Short mmCIF file of C-alpha atoms in Angstrom, two decimals:
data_model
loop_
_atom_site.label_atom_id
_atom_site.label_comp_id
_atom_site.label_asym_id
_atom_site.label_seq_id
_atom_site.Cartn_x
_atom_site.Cartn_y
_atom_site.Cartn_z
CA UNK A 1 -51.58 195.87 191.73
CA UNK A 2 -53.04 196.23 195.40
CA UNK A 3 -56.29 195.14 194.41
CA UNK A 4 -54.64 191.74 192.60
CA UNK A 5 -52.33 191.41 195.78
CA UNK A 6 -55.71 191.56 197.74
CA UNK A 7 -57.15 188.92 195.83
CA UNK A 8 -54.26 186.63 195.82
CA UNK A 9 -54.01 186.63 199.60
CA UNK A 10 -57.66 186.03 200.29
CA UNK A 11 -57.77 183.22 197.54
CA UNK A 12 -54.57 181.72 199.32
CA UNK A 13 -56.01 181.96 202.40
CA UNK A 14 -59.36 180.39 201.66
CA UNK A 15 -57.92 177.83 200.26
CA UNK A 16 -60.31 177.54 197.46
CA UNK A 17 -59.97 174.84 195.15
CA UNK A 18 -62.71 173.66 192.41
CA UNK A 19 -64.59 170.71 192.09
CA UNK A 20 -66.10 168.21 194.26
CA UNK A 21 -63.71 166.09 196.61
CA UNK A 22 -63.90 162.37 196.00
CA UNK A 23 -65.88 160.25 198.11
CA UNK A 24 -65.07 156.03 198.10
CA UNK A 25 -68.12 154.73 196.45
CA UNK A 26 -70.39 152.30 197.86
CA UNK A 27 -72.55 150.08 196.74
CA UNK A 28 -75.21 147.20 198.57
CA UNK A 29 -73.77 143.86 198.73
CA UNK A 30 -75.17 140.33 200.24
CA UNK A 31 -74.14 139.54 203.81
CA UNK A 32 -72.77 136.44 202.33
CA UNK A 33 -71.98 134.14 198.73
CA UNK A 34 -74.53 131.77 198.36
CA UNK A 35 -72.50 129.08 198.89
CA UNK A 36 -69.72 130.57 201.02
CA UNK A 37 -69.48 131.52 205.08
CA UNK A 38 -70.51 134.51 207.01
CA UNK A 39 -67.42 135.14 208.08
CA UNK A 40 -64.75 137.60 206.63
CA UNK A 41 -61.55 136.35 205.87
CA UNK A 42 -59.07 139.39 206.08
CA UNK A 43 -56.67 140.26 203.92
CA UNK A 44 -55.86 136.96 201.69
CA UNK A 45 -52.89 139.16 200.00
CA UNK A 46 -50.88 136.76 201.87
CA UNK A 47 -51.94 133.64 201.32
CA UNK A 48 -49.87 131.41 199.07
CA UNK A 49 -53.18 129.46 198.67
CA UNK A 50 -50.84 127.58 195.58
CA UNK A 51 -48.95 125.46 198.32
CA UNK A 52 -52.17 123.35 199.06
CA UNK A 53 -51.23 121.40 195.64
CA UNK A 54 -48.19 120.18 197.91
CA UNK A 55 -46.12 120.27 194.71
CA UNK A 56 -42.52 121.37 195.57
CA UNK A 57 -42.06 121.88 192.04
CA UNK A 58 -44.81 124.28 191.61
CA UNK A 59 -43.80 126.32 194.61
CA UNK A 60 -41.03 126.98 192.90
CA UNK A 61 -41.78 127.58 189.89
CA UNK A 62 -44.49 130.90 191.49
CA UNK A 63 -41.37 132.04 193.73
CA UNK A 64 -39.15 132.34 190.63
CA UNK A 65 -42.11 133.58 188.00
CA UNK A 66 -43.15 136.59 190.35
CA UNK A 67 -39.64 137.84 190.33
CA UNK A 68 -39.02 137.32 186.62
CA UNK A 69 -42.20 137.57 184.64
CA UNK A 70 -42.18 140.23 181.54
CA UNK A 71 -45.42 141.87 182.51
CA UNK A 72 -45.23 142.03 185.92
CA UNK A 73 -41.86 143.65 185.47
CA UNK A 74 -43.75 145.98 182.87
CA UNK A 75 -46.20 147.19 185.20
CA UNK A 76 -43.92 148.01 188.18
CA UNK A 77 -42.05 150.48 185.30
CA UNK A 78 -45.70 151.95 185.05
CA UNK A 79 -45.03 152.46 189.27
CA UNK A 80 -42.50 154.67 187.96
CA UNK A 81 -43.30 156.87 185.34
CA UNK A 82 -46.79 157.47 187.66
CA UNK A 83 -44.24 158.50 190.54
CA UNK A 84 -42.89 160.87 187.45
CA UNK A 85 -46.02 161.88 186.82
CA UNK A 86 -47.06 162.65 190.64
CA UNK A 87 -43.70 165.37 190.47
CA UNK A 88 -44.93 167.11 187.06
CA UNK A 89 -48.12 167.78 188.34
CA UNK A 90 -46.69 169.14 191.65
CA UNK A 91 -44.17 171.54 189.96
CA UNK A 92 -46.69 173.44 188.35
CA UNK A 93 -47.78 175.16 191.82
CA UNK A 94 -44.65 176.26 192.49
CA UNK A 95 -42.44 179.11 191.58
CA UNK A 96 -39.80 178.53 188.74
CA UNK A 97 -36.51 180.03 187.86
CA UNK A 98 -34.12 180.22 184.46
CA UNK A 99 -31.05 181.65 184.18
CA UNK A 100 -29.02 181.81 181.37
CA UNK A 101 -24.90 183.74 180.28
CA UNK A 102 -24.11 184.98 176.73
CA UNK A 103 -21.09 186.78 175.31
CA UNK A 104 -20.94 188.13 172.06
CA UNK A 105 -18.35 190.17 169.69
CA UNK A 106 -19.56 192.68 167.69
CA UNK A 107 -18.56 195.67 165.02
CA UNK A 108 -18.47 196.82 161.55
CA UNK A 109 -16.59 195.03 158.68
CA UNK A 110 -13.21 196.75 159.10
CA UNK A 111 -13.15 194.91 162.51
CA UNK A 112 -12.83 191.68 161.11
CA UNK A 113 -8.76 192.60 160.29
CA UNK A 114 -8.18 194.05 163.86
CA UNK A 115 -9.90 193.60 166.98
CA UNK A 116 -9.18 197.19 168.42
CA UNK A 117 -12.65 198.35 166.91
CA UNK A 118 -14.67 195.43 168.32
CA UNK A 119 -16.71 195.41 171.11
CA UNK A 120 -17.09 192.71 173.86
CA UNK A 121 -20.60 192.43 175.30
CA UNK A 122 -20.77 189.69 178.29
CA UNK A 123 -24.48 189.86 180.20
CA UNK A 124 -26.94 187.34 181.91
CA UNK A 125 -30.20 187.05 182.79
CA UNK A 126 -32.61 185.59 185.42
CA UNK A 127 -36.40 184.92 185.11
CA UNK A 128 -38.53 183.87 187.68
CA UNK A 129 -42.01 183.19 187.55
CA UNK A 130 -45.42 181.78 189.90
CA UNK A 131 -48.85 180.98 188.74
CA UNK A 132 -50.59 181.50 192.19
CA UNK A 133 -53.06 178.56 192.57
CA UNK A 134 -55.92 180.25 193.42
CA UNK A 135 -58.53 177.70 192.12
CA UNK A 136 -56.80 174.56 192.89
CA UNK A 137 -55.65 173.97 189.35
CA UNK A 138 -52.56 172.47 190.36
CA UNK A 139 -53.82 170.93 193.79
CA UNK A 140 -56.43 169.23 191.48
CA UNK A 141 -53.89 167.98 188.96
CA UNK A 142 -51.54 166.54 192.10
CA UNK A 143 -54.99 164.46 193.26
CA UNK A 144 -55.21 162.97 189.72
CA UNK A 145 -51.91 161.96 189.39
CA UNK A 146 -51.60 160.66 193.21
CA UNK A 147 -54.53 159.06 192.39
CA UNK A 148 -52.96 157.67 188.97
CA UNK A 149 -49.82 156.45 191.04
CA UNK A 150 -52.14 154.54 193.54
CA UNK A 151 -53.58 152.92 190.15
CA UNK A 152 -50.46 151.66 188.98
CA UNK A 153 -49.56 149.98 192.36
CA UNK A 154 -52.61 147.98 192.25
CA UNK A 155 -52.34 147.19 188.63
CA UNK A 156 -48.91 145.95 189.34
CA UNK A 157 -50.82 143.70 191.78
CA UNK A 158 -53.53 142.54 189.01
CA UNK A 159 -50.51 141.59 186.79
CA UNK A 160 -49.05 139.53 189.87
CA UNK A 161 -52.67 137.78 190.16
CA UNK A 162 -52.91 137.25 186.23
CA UNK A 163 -49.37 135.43 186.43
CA UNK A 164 -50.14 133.19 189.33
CA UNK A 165 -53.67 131.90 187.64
CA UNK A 166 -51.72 131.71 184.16
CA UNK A 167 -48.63 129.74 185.42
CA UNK A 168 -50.38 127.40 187.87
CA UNK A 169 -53.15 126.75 185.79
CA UNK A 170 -50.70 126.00 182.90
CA UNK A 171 -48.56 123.59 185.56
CA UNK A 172 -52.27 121.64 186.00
CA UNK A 173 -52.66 121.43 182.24
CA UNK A 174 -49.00 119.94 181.46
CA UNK A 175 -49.42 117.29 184.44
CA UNK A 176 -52.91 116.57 183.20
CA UNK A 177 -51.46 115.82 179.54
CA UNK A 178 -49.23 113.57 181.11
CA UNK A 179 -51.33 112.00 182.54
CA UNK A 180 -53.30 111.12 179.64
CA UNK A 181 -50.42 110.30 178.16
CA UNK A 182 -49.26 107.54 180.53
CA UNK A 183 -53.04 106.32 180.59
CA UNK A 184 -52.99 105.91 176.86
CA UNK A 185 -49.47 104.26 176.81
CA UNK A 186 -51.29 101.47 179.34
CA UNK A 187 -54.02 101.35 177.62
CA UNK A 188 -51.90 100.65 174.51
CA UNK A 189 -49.81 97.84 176.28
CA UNK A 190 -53.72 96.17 177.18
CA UNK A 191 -54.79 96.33 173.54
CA UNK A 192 -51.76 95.08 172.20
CA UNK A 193 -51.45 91.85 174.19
CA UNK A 194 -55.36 91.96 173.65
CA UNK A 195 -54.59 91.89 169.68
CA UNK A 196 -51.84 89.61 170.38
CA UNK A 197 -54.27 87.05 171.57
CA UNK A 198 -56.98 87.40 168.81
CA UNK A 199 -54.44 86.88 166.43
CA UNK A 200 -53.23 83.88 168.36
CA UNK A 201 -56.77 82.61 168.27
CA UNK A 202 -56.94 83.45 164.50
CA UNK A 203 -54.39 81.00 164.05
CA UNK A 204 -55.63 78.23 166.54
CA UNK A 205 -59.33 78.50 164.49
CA UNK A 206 -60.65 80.12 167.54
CA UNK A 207 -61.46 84.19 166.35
CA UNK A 208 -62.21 85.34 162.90
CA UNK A 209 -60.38 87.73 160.81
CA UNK A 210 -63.02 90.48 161.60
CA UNK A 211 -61.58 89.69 165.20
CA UNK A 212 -58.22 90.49 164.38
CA UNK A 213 -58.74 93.39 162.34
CA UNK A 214 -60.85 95.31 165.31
CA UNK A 215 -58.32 94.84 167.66
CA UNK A 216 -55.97 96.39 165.51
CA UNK A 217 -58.33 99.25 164.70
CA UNK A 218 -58.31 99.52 168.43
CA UNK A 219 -54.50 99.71 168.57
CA UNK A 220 -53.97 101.83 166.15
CA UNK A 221 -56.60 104.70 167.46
CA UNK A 222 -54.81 104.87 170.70
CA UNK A 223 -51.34 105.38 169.01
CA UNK A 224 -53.01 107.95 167.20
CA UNK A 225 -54.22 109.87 170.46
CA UNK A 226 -50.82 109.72 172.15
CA UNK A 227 -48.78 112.49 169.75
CA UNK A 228 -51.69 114.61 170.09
CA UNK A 229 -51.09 114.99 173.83
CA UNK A 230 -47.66 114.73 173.52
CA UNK A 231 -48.01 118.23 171.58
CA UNK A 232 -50.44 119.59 174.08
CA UNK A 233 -47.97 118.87 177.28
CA UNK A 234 -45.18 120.51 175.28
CA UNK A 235 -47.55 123.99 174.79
CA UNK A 236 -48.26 124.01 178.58
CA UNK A 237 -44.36 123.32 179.14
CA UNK A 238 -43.62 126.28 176.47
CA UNK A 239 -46.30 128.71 178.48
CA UNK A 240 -44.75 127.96 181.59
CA UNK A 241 -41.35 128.66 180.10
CA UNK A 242 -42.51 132.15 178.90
CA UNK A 243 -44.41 133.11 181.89
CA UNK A 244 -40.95 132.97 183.65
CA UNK A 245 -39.13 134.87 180.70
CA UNK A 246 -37.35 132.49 179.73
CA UNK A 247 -36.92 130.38 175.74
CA UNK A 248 -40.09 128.22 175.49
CA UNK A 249 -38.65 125.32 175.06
CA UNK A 250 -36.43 125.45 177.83
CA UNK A 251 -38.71 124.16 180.07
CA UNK A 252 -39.79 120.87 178.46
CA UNK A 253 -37.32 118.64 179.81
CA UNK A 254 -37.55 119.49 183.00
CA UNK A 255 -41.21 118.99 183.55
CA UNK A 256 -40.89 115.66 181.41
CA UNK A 257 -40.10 114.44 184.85
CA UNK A 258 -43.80 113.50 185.48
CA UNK A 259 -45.28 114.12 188.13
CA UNK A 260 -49.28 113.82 189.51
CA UNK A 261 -51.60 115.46 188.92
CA UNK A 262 -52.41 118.21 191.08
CA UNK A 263 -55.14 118.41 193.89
CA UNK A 264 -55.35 120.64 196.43
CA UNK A 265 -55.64 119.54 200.63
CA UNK A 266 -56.84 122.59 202.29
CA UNK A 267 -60.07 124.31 203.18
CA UNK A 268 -62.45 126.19 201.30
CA UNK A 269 -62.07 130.06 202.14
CA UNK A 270 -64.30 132.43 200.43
CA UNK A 271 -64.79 135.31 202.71
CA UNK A 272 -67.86 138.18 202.34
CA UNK A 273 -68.69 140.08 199.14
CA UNK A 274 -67.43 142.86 201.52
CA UNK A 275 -63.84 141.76 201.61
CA UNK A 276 -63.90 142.20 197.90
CA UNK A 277 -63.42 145.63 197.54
CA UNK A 278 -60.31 145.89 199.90
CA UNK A 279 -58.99 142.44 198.29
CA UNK A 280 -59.34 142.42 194.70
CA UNK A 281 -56.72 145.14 193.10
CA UNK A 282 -58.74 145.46 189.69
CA UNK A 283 -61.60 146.71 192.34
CA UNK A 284 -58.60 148.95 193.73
CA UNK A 285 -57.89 150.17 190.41
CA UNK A 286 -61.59 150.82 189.34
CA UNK A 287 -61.51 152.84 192.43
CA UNK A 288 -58.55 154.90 191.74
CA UNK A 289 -59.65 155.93 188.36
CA UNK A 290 -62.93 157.41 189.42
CA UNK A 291 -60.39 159.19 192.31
CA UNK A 292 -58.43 160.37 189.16
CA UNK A 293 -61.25 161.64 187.23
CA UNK A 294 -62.94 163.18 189.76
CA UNK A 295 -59.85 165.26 190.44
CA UNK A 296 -59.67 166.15 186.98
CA UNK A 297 -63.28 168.19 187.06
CA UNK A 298 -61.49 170.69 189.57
CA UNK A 299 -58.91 171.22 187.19
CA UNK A 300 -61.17 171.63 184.15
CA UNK A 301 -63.71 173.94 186.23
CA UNK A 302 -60.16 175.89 187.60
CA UNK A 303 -59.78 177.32 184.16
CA UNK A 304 -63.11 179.21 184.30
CA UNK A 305 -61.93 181.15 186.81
CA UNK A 306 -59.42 184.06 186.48
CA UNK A 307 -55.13 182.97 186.70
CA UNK A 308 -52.53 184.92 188.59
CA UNK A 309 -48.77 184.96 187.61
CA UNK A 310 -46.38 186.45 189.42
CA UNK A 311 -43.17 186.83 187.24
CA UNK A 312 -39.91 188.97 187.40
CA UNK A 313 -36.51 189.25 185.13
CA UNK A 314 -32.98 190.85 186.37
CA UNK A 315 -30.27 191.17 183.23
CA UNK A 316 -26.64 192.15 184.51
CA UNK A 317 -24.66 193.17 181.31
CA UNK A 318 -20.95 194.24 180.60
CA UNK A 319 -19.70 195.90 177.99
CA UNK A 320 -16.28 196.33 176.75
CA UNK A 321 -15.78 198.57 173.68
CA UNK A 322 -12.25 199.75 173.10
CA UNK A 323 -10.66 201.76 175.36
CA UNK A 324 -13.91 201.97 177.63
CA UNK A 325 -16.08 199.69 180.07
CA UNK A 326 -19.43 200.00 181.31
CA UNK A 327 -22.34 198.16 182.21
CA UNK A 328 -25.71 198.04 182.29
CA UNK A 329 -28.38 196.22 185.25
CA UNK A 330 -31.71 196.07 183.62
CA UNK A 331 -34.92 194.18 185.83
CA UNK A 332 -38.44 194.07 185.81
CA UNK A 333 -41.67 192.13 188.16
CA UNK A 334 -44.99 192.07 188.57
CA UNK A 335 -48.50 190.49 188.68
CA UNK A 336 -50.25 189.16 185.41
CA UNK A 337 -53.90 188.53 185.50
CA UNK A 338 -55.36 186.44 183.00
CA UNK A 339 -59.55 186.40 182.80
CA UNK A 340 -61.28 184.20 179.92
CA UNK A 341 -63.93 185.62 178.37
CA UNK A 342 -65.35 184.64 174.92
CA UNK A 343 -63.37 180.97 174.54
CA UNK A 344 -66.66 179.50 172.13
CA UNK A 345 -67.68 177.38 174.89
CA UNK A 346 -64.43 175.59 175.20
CA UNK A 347 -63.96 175.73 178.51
CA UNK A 348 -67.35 175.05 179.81
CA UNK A 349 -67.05 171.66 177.52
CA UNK A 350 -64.09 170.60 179.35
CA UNK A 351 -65.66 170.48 182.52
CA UNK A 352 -68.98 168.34 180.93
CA UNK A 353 -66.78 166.37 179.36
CA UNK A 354 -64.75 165.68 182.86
CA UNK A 355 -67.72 165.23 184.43
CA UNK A 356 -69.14 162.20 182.26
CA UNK A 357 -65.40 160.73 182.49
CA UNK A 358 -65.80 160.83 186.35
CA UNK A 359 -69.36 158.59 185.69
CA UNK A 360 -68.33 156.61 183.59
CA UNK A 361 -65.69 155.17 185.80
CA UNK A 362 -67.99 155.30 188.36
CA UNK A 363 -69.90 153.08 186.38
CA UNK A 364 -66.87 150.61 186.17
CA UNK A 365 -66.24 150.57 189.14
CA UNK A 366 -69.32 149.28 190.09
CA UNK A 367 -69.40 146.85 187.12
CA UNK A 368 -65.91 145.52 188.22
CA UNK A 369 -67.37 144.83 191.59
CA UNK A 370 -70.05 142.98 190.09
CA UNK A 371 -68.29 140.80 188.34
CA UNK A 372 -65.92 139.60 191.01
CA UNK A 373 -68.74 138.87 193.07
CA UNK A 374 -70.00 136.74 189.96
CA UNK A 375 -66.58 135.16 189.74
CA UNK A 376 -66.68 133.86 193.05
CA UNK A 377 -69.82 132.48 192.85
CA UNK A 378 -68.93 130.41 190.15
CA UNK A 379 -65.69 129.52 191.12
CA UNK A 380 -67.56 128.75 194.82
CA UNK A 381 -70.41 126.77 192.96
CA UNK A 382 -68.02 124.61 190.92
CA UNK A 383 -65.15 123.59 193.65
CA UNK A 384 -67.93 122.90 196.51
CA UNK A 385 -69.26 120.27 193.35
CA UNK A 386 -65.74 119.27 191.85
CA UNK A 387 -65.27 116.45 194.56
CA UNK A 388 -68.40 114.42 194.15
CA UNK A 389 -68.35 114.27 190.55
CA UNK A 390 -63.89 113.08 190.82
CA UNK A 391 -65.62 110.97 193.64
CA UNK A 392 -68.33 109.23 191.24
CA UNK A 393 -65.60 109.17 188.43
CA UNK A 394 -63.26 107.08 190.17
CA UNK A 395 -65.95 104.48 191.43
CA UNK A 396 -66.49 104.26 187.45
CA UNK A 397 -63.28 103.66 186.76
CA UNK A 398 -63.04 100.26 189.17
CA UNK A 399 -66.67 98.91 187.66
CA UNK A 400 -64.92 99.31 184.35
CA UNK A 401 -61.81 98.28 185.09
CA UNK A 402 -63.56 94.83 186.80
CA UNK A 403 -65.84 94.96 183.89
CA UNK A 404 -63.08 94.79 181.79
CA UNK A 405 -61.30 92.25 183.97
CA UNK A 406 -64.10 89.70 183.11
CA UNK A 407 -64.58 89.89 179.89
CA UNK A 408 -60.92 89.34 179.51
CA UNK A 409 -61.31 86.22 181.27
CA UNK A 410 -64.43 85.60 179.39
CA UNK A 411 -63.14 85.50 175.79
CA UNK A 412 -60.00 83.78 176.74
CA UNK A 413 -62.32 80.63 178.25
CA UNK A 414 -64.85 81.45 174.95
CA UNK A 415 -67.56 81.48 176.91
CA UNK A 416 -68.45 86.07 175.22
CA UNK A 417 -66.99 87.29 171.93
CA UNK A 418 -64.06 90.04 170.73
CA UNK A 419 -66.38 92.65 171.17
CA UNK A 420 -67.25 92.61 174.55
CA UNK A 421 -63.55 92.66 175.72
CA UNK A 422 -63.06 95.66 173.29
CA UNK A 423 -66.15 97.72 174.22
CA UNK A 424 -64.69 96.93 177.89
CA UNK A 425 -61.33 98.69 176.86
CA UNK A 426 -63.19 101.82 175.67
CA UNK A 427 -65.19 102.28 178.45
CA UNK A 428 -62.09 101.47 181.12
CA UNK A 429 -60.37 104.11 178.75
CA UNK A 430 -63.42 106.48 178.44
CA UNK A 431 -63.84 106.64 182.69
CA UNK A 432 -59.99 107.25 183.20
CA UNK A 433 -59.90 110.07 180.37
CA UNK A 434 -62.85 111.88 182.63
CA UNK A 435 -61.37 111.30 185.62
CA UNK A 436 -58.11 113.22 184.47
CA UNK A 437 -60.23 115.33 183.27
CA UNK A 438 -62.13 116.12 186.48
CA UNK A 439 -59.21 116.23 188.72
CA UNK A 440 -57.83 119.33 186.55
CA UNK A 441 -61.18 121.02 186.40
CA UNK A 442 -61.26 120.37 190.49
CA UNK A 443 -58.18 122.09 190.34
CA UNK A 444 -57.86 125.08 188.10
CA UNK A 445 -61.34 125.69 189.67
CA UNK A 446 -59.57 126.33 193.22
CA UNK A 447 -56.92 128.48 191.34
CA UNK A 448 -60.02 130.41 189.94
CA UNK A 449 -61.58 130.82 193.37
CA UNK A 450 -58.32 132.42 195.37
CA UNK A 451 -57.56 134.68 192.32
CA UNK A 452 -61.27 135.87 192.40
CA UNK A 453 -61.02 136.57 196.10
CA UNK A 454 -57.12 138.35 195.12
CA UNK A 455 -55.12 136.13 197.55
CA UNK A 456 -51.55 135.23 196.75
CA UNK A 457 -50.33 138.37 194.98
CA UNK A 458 -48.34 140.05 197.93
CA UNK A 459 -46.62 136.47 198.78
CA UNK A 460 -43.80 138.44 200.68
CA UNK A 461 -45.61 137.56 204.23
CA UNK A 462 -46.91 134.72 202.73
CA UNK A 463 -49.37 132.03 204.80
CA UNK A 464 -49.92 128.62 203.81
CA UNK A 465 -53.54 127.75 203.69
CA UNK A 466 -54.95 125.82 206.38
CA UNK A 467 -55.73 122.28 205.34
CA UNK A 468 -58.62 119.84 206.19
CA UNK A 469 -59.24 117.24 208.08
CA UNK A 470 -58.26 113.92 206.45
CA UNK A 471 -61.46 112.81 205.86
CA UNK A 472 -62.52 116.11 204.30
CA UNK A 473 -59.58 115.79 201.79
CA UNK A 474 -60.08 115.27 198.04
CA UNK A 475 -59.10 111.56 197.22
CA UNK A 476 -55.62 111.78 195.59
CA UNK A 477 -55.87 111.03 191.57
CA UNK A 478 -54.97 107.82 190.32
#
C-alpha cells in the first residue's frame, strides 16, 4: 500500500496524461481570391449582408426565421446535451459516494402469529470510491467532450447559415415566378388584341385563316405557361412558410402581394482565403472534431497503462431482537490496482484505431477548407459577371420590344405579314424571360457569396453592408 501511495502521488504530481496535445492545423493558402481584394474583411458574423436587397419584407421574414426555424432550434438542443456531455466526462475524475437505509423483520414461522419472537434489523451503508487519474484518462475524455461542445456551437451556426441561404434564396425564387407571371399575363393581353386583329382582318379579306389560327396557337401557349408558374411561386411561398415553422400554405397570400424582384445595392466584399478559417463555422466544426479525436488517443493509450481506485465502505447496523438491542459498525478502504496484461491486442487496437480517426478528420478538415475556398471563387467569378450579362439582357429587351413595335405597325399598314409580328412577340417574350432569369441568378449568386464567406449568422450586432456608389449599382429589374 506505500509503494501504490508512492506511485499515486508522483503520477499526480507529474501530471502525466497520454497522448499528444492538439495543435490548430494549418494549411498554405493564396494571399488573395482570384478575383477578390487583398484586404481582410474581419469578422462578417455580423453582417446582415441580406438588407442590401432593400426589401422590408425580406428583412423580416430572416429576423423572424432565425428565431423560429425547426433545425436551427434542433441544433441549439445539440448545445445542450454536449454541455451534458462536457459534465459526464468530468465526473469520472472525481471521487463518488452512495449511501443507502434498509430495515428488515425477520424470524421463524411461529413468528408470523406474534411479533415477540421477531427481530428488527435497521442498518445503512456508505460507499465511496476514486479512480486516481494517473494517465489522463479522464482529463482526455473532458478535452473530447469540450471539444464536442465547441462543435455543436458552431454547428448551431452552420444551421443559422443554411437557413438564411434557404429562405432568401427561396424569397428570390417566389418574386422571380411572379415576375414571370405578370410578364406572361402582358404578353397574353399583346397576343390577344394581336389575334383580335387577324381575325378582324380575316373578316375584312385582309389575313388568311392560317393567320388566324397562329395567333391563336400563340395565345393559347402563353395561357398554358402561366399555371405552371403559378405552381412554382406557390412551392417557394410553401418553403418559405416551413423554413419559419409554420403550415405551408400559410404563407401564400401574403407574398401574393407582389413585389420586385430582388437586386442587391452594396459592394462586393470577399475578404482573404485566410479569413476563412475563423469565418466559416463548418471550418470551425472540421476543426473541433480533429480537437475531439485527438483527445480521444490519450484516452485510448490511458488504458495501457495501470488504474488506481481508491474505494472505502462504512455499514452502521441496529438490531433489535426481543428483549435485547445491539449493534454492529462494520467498514472497510483501500487502494485497488488494476494492470492489463494479456487483453488479445484489444487495447493496443483502440489506440490505432483512434489514431486513424484523428487523420481522418484531419483530412476533413482540410477538405472543408478547400472547398470553401472553391465556393467563393465561384460565387466571386459569377456575381463580378452577373451585371454585364442583366446589363446586355435588358438592352435586348428594348431592340425587341421596338422590333416588335414595328412590325406591329407594319402588318396593320400591310406593308410585312402575320409572322413577322408573331416571331416579334416571341423574341420580346424570349429576352424578358432571360432577363428575369438573370436578375435571380445575379441575386442568389450574392446570397451564395456571403454564406461562403459565413457572414450573417450571428445577426445579433448586426451591420448593414456598405453600398455603392450610384453609378456602380446594378440597374433595378424591369
Amino acid at each position: 500500500m506505500r509503494r501504490l501511495a508512492i506511485l499515486a502521488g508522483l503520477a499526480v504530481l507529474t501530471g502525466c496524461v497520454s497522448g499528444p496535445d492538439h495543435v490548430p492545423p494549418e494549411m498554405p493558402l493564396p494571399a488573395k481570391f482570384n478575383e477578390g481584394a487583398a484586404k481582410p474583411d474581419g469578422d462578417v458574423s455580423t453582417v446582415a449582408w441580406w438588407t442590401a436587397y432593400r426589401d422590408t419584407r425580406l428583412n423580416a421574414l430572416v429576423t423572424e426565421g432565425l428565431s423560429e426555424n425547426l433545425s436551427i432550434q434542433q441544433s441549439l438542443e445539440r448545445i445542450n446535451a454536449a454541455a451534458a456531455g462536457v459534465t459526464v466526462a468530468g465526473a469520472g475524475s472525481l471521487p463518488s459516494l452512495v449511501v443507502g437505509a434498509s430495515n428488515t423483520t425477520s424470524g421463524d414461522l411461529g413468528s408470523l402469529a406474534t411479533t415477540k419472537a421477531a427481530t428488527n434489523t435497521t442498518g445503512a451503508n456508505a460507499n465511496v470510491s476514486w479512480l486516481l487519474d494517473l494517465f489522463g484518462q479522464y482529463r482526455r475524455s473532458k478535452e473530447s467532450a469540450q471539444a464536442s461542445l465547441d462543435a455543436a456551437y458552431s454547428t448551431a451556426d452552420v444551421a443559422k447559415l443554411t437557413y438564411l441561404q434557404d429562405l432568401v434564396n427561396s424569397y428570390i425564387n417566389a418574386r422571380y415566378y411572379q415576375e414571370r407571371i405578370a410578364l406572361s399575363r402582358a404578353n397574353l393581353k399583346s397576343r390577344q388584341e394581336t389575334y383580335d386583329l387577324t381575325k378582324f382582318q380575316l373578316d375584312a379579306g385582309a389575313a388568311s385563316r392560317l393567320d388566324v389560327v397562329q395567333a391563336e396557337g400563340l395565345v393559347q401557349s402563353t395561357q398554358a405557361e402561366i399555371p405552371g408558374l403559378e405552381t412554382s411561386f406557390r412551392i417557394a411561398a410553401h418553403r418559405i412558410a416551413t423554413l419559419l415553422g409554420k403550415p405551408a400554405g400559410s404563407m401564400v397570400a401574403d407574398l401574393q402581394r407582389a413585389g420586385p424582384q430582388p437586386v442587391f445595392r452594396a459592394g462586393i466584399v470577399s475578404g482573404v482565403p485566410a479569413d476563412l478559417i475563423r469565418n466559416r463555422p463548418d471550418i470551425r466544426v472540421a476543426e473541433r472534431n480533429l480537437a475531439a479525436a485527438t483527445a480521444n488517443i490519450g484516452v485510448a493509450m490511458s488504458q495501457l497503462y495501470p488504474s488506481i481506485s481508491l474505494s472505502g465502505s462504512i455499514s452502521p447496523s441496529y438490531i433489535r431482537p426481543v428483549g435485547a438491542n445491539g449493534g454492529l459498525t462494520s467498514w472497510s478502504f483501500g487502494p485497488t490496482l488494476t494492470l492489463p496484461i494479456f487483453d488479445g491486442g484489444r487495447l493496443r487496437a483502440n489506440v490505432d484505431i483512434a489514431k486513424s480517426d484523428a487523420k481522418t478528420q484531419y483530412l476533413a478538415w482540410k477538405q472543408t477548407v478547400l472547398q470553401a475556398v472553391e465556393e467563393v471563387e465561384n460565387a466571386l467569378s459569377a456575381v463580378r459577371r452577373d451585371a454585364q450579362t442583366v446589363a446586355a439582357l435588358r438592352a435586348q429587351v428594348k431592340t425587341t420590344q421596338e422590333t416588335l413595335d414595328l412590325s406591329t405597325a407594319s402588318y396593320k399598314d400591310g406593308a410585312s405579314s402575320l409572322l413577322d409580328v408573331l416571331d416579334a412577340q416571341r423574341q420580346v417574350s424570349l429576352a424578358q424571360a432571360s432577363l428575369a432569369a438573370a436578375v435571380q441568378q445575379m441575386a442568389i449568386d450574392y446570397v451564395s457569396l456571403n454564406v461562403a464567406i459565413g457572414g450573417g449568422y450571428n445577426p445579433g450586432g448586426a451591420t448593414a453592408p456598405k453600398p455603392v456608389a450610384a453609378k456602380a449599382s446594378p440597374a433595378k429589374a424591369g
